[in-house]
GROMACS .gro file of C-alpha atoms in nm:
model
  341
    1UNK     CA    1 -23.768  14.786   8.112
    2UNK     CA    2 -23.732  14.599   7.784
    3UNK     CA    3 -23.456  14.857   7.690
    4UNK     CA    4 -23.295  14.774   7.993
    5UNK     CA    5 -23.288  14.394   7.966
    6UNK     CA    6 -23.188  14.412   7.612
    7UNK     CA    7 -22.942  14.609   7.672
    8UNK     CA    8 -22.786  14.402   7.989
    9UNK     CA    9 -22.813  14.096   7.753
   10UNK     CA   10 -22.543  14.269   7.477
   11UNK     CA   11 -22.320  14.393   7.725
   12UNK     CA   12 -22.301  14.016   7.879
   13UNK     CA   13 -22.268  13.878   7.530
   14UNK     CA   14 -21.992  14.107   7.447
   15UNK     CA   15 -21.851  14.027   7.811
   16UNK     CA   16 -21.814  13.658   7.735
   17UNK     CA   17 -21.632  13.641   7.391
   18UNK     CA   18 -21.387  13.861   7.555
   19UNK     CA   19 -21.309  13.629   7.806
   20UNK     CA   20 -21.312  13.332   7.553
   21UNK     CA   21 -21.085  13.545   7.321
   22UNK     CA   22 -20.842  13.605   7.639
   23UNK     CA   23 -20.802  13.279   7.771
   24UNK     CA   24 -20.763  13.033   7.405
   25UNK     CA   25 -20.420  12.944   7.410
   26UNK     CA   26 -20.209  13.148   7.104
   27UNK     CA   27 -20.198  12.903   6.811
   28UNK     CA   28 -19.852  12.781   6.751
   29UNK     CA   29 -19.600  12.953   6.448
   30UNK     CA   30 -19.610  12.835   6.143
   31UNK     CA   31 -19.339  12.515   6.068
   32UNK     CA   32 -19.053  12.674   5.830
   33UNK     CA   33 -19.000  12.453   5.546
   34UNK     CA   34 -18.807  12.165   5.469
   35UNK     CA   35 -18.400  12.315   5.345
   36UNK     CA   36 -18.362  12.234   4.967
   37UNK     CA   37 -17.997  12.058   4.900
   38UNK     CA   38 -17.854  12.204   4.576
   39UNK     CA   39 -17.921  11.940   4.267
   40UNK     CA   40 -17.568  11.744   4.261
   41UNK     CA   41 -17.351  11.872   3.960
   42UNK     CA   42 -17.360  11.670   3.605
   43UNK     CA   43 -16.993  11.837   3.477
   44UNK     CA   44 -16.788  11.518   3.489
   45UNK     CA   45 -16.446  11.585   3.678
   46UNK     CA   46 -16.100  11.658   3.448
   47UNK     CA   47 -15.944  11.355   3.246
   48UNK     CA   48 -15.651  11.229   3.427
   49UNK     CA   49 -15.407  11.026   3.210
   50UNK     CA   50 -15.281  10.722   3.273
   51UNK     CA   51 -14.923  10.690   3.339
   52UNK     CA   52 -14.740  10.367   3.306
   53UNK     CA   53 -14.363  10.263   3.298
   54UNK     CA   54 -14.166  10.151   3.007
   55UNK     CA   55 -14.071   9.811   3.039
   56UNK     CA   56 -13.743   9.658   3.006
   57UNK     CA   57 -13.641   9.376   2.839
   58UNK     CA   58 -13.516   9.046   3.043
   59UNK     CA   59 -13.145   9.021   3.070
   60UNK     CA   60 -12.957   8.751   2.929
   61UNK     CA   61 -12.629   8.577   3.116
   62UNK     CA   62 -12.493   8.287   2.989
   63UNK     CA   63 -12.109   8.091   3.084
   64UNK     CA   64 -12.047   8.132   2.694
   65UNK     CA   65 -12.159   8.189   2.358
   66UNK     CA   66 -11.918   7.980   2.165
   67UNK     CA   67 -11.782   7.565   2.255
   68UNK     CA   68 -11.612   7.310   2.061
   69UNK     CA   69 -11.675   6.956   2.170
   70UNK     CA   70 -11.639   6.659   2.030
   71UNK     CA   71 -11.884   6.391   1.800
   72UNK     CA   72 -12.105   6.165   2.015
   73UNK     CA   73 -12.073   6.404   2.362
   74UNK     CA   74 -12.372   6.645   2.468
   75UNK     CA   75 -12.357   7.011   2.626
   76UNK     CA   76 -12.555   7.139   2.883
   77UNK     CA   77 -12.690   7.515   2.761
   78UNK     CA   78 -12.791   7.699   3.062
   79UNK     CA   79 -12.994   8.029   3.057
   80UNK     CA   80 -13.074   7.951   3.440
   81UNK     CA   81 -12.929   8.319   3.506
   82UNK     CA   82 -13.104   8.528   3.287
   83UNK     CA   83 -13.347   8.784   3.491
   84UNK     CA   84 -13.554   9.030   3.396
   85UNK     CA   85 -13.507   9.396   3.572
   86UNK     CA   86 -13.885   9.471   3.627
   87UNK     CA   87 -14.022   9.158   3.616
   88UNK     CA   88 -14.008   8.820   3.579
   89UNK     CA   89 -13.929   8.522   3.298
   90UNK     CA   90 -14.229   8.361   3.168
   91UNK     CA   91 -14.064   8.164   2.876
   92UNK     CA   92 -13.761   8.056   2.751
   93UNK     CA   93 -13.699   7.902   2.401
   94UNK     CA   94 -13.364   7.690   2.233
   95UNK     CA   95 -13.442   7.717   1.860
   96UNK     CA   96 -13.234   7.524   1.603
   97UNK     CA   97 -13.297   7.723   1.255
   98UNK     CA   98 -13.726   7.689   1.336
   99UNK     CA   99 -13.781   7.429   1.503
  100UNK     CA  100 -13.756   7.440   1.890
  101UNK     CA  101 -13.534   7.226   2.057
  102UNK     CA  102 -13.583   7.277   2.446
  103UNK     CA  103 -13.842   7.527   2.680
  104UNK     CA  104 -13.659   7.450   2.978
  105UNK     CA  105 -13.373   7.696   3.082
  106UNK     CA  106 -13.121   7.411   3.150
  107UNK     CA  107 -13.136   7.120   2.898
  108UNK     CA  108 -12.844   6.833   2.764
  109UNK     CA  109 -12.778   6.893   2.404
  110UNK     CA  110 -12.636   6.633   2.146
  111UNK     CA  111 -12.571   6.804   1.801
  112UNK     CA  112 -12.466   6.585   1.492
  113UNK     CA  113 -12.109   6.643   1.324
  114UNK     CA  114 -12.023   7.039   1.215
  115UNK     CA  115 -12.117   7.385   1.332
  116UNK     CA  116 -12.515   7.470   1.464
  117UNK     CA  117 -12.622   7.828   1.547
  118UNK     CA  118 -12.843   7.774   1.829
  119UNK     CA  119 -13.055   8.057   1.949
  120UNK     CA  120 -13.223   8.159   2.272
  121UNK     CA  121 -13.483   8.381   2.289
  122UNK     CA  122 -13.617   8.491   2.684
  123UNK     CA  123 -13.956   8.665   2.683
  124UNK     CA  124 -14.102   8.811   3.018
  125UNK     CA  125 -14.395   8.908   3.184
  126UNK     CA  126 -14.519   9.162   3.009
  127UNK     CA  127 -14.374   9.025   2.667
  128UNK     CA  128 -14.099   9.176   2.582
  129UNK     CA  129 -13.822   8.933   2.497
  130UNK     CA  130 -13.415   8.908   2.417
  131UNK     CA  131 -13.202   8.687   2.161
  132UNK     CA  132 -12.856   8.535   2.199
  133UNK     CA  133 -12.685   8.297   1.960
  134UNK     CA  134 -12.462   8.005   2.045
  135UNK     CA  135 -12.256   7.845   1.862
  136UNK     CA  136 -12.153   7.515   1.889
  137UNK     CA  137 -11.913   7.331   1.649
  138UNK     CA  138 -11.859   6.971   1.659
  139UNK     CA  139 -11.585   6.771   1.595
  140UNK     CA  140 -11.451   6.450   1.501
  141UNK     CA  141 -11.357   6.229   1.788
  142UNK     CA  142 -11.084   5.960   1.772
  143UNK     CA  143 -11.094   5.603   1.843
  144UNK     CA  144 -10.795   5.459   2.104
  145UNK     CA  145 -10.889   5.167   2.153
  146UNK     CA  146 -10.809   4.963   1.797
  147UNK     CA  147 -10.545   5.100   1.542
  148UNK     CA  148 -10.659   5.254   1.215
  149UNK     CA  149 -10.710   5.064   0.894
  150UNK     CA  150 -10.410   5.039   0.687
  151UNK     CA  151 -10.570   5.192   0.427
  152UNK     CA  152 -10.669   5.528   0.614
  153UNK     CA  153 -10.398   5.760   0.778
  154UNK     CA  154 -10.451   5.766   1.103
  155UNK     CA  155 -10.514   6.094   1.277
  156UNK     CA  156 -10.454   6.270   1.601
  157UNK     CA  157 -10.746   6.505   1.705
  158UNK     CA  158 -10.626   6.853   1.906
  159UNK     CA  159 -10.716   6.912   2.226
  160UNK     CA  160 -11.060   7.079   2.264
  161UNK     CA  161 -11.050   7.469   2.285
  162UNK     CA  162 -11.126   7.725   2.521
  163UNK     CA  163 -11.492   7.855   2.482
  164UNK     CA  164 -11.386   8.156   2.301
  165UNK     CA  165 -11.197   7.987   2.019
  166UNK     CA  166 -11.412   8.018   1.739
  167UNK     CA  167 -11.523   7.788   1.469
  168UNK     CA  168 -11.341   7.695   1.184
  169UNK     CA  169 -11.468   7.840   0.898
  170UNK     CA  170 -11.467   7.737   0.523
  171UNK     CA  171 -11.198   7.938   0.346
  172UNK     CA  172 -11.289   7.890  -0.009
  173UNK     CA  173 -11.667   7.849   0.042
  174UNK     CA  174 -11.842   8.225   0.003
  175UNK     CA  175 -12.168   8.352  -0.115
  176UNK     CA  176 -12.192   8.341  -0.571
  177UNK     CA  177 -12.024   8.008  -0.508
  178UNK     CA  178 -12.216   7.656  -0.685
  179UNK     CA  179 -12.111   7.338  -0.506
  180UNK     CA  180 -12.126   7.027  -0.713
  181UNK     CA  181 -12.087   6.672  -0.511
  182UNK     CA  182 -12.122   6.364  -0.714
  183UNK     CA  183 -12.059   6.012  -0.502
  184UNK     CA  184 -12.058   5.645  -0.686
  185UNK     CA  185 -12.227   5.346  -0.532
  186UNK     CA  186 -12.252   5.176  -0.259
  187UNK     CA  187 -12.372   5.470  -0.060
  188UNK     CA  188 -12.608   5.754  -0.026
  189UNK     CA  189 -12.552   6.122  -0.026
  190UNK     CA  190 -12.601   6.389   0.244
  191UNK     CA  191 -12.552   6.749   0.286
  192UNK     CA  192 -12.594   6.982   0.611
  193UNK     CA  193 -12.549   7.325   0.678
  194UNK     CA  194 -12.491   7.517   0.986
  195UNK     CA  195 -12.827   7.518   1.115
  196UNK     CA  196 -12.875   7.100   1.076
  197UNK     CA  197 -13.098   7.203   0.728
  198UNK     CA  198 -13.066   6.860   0.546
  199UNK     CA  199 -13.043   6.767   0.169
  200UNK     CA  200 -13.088   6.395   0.123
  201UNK     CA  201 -13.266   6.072   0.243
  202UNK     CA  202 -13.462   6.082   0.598
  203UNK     CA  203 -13.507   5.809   0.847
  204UNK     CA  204 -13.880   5.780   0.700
  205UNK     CA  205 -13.739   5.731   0.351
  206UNK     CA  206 -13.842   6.028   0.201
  207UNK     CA  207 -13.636   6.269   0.028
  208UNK     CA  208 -13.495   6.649   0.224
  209UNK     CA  209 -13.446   6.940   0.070
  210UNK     CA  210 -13.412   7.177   0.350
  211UNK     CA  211 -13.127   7.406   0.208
  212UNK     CA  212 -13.220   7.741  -0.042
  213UNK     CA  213 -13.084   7.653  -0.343
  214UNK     CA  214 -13.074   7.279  -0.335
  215UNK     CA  215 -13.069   6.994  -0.576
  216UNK     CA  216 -13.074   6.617  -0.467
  217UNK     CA  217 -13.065   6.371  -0.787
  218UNK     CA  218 -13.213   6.076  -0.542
  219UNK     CA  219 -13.150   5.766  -0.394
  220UNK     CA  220 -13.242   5.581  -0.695
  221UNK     CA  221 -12.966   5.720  -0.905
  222UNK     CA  222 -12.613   5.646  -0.975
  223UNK     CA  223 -12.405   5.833  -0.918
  224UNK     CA  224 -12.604   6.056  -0.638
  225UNK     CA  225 -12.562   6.445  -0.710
  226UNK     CA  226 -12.645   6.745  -0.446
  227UNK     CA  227 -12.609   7.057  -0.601
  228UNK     CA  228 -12.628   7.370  -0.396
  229UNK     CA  229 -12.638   7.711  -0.545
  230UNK     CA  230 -12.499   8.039  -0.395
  231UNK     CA  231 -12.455   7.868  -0.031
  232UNK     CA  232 -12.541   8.097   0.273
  233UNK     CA  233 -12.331   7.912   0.567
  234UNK     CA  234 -12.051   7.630   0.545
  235UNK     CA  235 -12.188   7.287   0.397
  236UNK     CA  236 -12.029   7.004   0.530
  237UNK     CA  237 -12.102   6.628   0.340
  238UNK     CA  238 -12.168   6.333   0.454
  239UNK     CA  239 -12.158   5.951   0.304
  240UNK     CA  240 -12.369   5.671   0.466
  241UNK     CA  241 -12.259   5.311   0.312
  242UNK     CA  242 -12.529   5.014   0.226
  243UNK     CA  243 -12.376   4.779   0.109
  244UNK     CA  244 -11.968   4.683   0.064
  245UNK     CA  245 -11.725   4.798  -0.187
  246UNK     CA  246 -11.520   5.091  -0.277
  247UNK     CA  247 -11.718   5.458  -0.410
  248UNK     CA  248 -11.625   5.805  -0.520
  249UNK     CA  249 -11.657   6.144  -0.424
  250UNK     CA  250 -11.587   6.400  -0.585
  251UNK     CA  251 -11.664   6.787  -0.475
  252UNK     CA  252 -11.641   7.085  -0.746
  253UNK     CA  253 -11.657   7.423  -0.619
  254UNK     CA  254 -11.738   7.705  -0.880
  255UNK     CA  255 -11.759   8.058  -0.918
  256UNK     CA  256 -11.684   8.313  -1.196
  257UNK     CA  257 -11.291   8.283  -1.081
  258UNK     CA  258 -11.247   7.936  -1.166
  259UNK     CA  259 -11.314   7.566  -1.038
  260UNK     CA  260 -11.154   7.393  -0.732
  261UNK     CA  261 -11.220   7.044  -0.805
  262UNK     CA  262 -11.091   6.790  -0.454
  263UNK     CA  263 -11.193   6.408  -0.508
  264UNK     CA  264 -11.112   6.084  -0.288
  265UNK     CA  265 -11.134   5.767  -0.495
  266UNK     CA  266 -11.215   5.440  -0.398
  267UNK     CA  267 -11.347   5.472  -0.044
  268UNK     CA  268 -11.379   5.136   0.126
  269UNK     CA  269 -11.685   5.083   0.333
  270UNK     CA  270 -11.870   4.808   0.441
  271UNK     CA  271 -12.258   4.798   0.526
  272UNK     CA  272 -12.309   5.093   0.795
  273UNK     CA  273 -11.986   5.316   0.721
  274UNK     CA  274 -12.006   5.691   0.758
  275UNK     CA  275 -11.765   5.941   0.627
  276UNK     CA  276 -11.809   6.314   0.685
  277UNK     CA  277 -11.604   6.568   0.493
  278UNK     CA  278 -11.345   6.853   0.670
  279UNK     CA  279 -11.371   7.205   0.674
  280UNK     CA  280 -11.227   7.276   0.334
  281UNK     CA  281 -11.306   6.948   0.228
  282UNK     CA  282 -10.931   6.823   0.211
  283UNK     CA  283 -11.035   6.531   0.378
  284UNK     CA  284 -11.311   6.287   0.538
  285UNK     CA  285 -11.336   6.187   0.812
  286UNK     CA  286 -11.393   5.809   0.853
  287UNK     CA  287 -11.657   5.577   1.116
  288UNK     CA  288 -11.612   5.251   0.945
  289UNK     CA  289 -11.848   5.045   1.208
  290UNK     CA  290 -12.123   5.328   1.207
  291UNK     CA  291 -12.013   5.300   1.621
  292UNK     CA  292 -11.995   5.744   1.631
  293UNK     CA  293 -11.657   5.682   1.687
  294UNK     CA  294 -11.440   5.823   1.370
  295UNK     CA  295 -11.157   5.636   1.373
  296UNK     CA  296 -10.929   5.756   1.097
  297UNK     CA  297 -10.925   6.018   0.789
  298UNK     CA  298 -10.881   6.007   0.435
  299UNK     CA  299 -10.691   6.310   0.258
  300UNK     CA  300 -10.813   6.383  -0.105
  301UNK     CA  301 -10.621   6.320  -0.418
  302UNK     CA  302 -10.674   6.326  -0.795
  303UNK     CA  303 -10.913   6.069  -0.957
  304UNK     CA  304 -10.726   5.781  -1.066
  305UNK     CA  305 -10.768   5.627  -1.379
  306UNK     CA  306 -10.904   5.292  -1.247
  307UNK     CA  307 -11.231   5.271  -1.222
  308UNK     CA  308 -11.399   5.046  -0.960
  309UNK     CA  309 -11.547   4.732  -1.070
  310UNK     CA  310 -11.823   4.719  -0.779
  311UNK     CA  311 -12.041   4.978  -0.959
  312UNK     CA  312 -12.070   4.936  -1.311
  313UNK     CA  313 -12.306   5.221  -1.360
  314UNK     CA  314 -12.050   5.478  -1.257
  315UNK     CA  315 -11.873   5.353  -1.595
  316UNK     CA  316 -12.170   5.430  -1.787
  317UNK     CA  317 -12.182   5.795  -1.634
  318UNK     CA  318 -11.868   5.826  -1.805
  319UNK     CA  319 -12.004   5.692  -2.103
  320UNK     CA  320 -12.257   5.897  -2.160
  321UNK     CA  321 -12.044   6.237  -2.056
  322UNK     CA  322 -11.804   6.073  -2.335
  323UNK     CA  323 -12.055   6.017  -2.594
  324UNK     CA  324 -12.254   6.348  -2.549
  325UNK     CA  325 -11.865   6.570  -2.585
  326UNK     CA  326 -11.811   6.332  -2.913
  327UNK     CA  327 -12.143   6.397  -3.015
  328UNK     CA  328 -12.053   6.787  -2.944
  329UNK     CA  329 -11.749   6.797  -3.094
  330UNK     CA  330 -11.883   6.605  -3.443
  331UNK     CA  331 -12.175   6.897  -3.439
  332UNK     CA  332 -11.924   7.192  -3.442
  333UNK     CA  333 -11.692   7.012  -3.685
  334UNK     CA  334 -12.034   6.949  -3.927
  335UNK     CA  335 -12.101   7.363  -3.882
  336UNK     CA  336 -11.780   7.507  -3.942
  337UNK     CA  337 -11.734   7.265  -4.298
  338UNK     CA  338 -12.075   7.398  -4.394
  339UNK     CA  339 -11.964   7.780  -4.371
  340UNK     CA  340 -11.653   7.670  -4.559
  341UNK     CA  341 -11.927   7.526  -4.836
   0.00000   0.00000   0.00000
């Protein structure tokens, strides 16, 4: 009976996990795993070059390169065209020799007496830039409205030329040249070239010496001297009077070909005259008032004998030139008896 019962008992057991084992719900699959994104590539990508475009240069237009006008009047220099092809202008400069005369591209311009290279230089926006010179020559302008001195030959000043005439130019002036001016009392000494460079006295009362090659004796000697050596452009003099009487000038050009000596004695002047020499310096031309208005010339002759009373110390430059060729003269005399000996 035992047997029995134990035997019921398994069978039951057995009977039940069965059913539990049928009727659990199935146990869900397994989650797949997260995808894996490929590590992100450390080759850097190719080297592109950079390409950029040349750039051009600004474009200069101007109404002319070359005007004649006369002493006292102004031109307007206008760059107000210029462009630049793949840009635009940032700056424009007027330059007289170094120093700058204007930044604006339209600007009144007064030059003294003679012939100034002015230059203009355009930059643009990306710094390239372009030159042009201009030149502009000045010239003596008559006065109508009271007759000449007596004692100057009047003159009759031509016509101003078309843009395109150029400059007169210096025909016996060249480079290997010296140029000697010596001018007596009552006056002072100047000397200009092309470019406005100065030799001489300055409005502050101290001395300019502006021009390679340049020698300026001083306002404290008599007579003043400007020497230039081996000149580059045309020099052109000029003769400012303090005080009244009568001076000398006297301008020696030399060069291993000879000496061209032109002189104009006894210059009246009163306090404030200016005189400014030609071209070729055959003549000066004269401003007797110091008004800028040249009213006359005077054409150079030979020296004359007489010697002006008004500035004694010009006769003791001669002096001493005759005393040092005596003194010259007695020396090689004194030599060639001793070789006789």
């Amino acid at each position: 009976m035992k047997r029995r019962l134990t035997i019921i008992c398994v069978i039951l057991a057995i009977l039940c996990i069965s059913i539990n084992i049928v009727a659990a719900p199935p146990s869900p699959p397994p989650e797949p795993p997260p995808p894996t994104t490929a590590p992100p590539s450390t080759t850097p990508p190719p080297y592109v070059p950079k390409t950029t475009a040349p750039n051009d240069p600004p474009v200069i237009v101007l109404p002319w390169t070359e005007i004649r006008i006369y002493y006292g009047e102004s031109v307007t220099l206008d760059a107000s065209e210029c462009y630049d092809p793949d840009g635009k202008i940032e700056k424009i400069e007027w330059k007289l020799g170094k120093a700058v005369l204007s930044e604006e591209a339209l600007f009144d311009y007064k030059p003294k007496l003679g012939l100034h290279t002015v230059k203009l230089i355009v930059y643009d926006n990306d710094g390239a830039k372009a030159e042009q010179e201009i030149k502009v020559y000045t010239d003596s302008k008559p006065k109508t409205t009271t007759p000449a001195p007596t004692t100057i030959a009047p003159t009759t000043m031509p016509p101003t030329p078309p843009p395109t005439t150029p400059p007169i130019p210096q025909t016996h002036i060249k480079s290997g040249d010296t140029i000697i001016a010596v001018l007596s009392c009552p006056a002072h000494l100047h000397a200009y070239d092309e470019n406005g460079n100065h030799i001489g006295l300055n409005e502050e009362g101290t001395i300019d010496n502006e021009i390679a090659g340049g020698y300026y004796s001083g306002p404290g000697f008599d007579p003043e001297v400007i020497i230039i050596k081996d000149p580059q452009s045309a020099i052109q003099f000029k003769i400012v009077a303090y005080d009244e009487g009568g001076a000398t000038l006297t301008i020696t050009t030399a060069n291993a070909k000879g000496t061209y000596v032109q002189t104009f004695g006894d210059i009246p002047m009163i306090t404030g005259s200016v005189f400014m020499t030609g071209s070729d310096y055959n003549e000066v031309t004269v401003d007797k008032e110091g008004d800028n208005i040249f009213e006359g010339r005077i054409v150079a002759t030979p020296l004359e004998k007489k010697i002006d009373t008004t500035c004694p110390s010009y006769n003791k430059y001669f002096a001493i030139c005759g005393i040092g060729i005596l003194a010259m003269l007695m020396a090689i005399t004194a030599l060639l008896l001793a070789r006789k000996e």
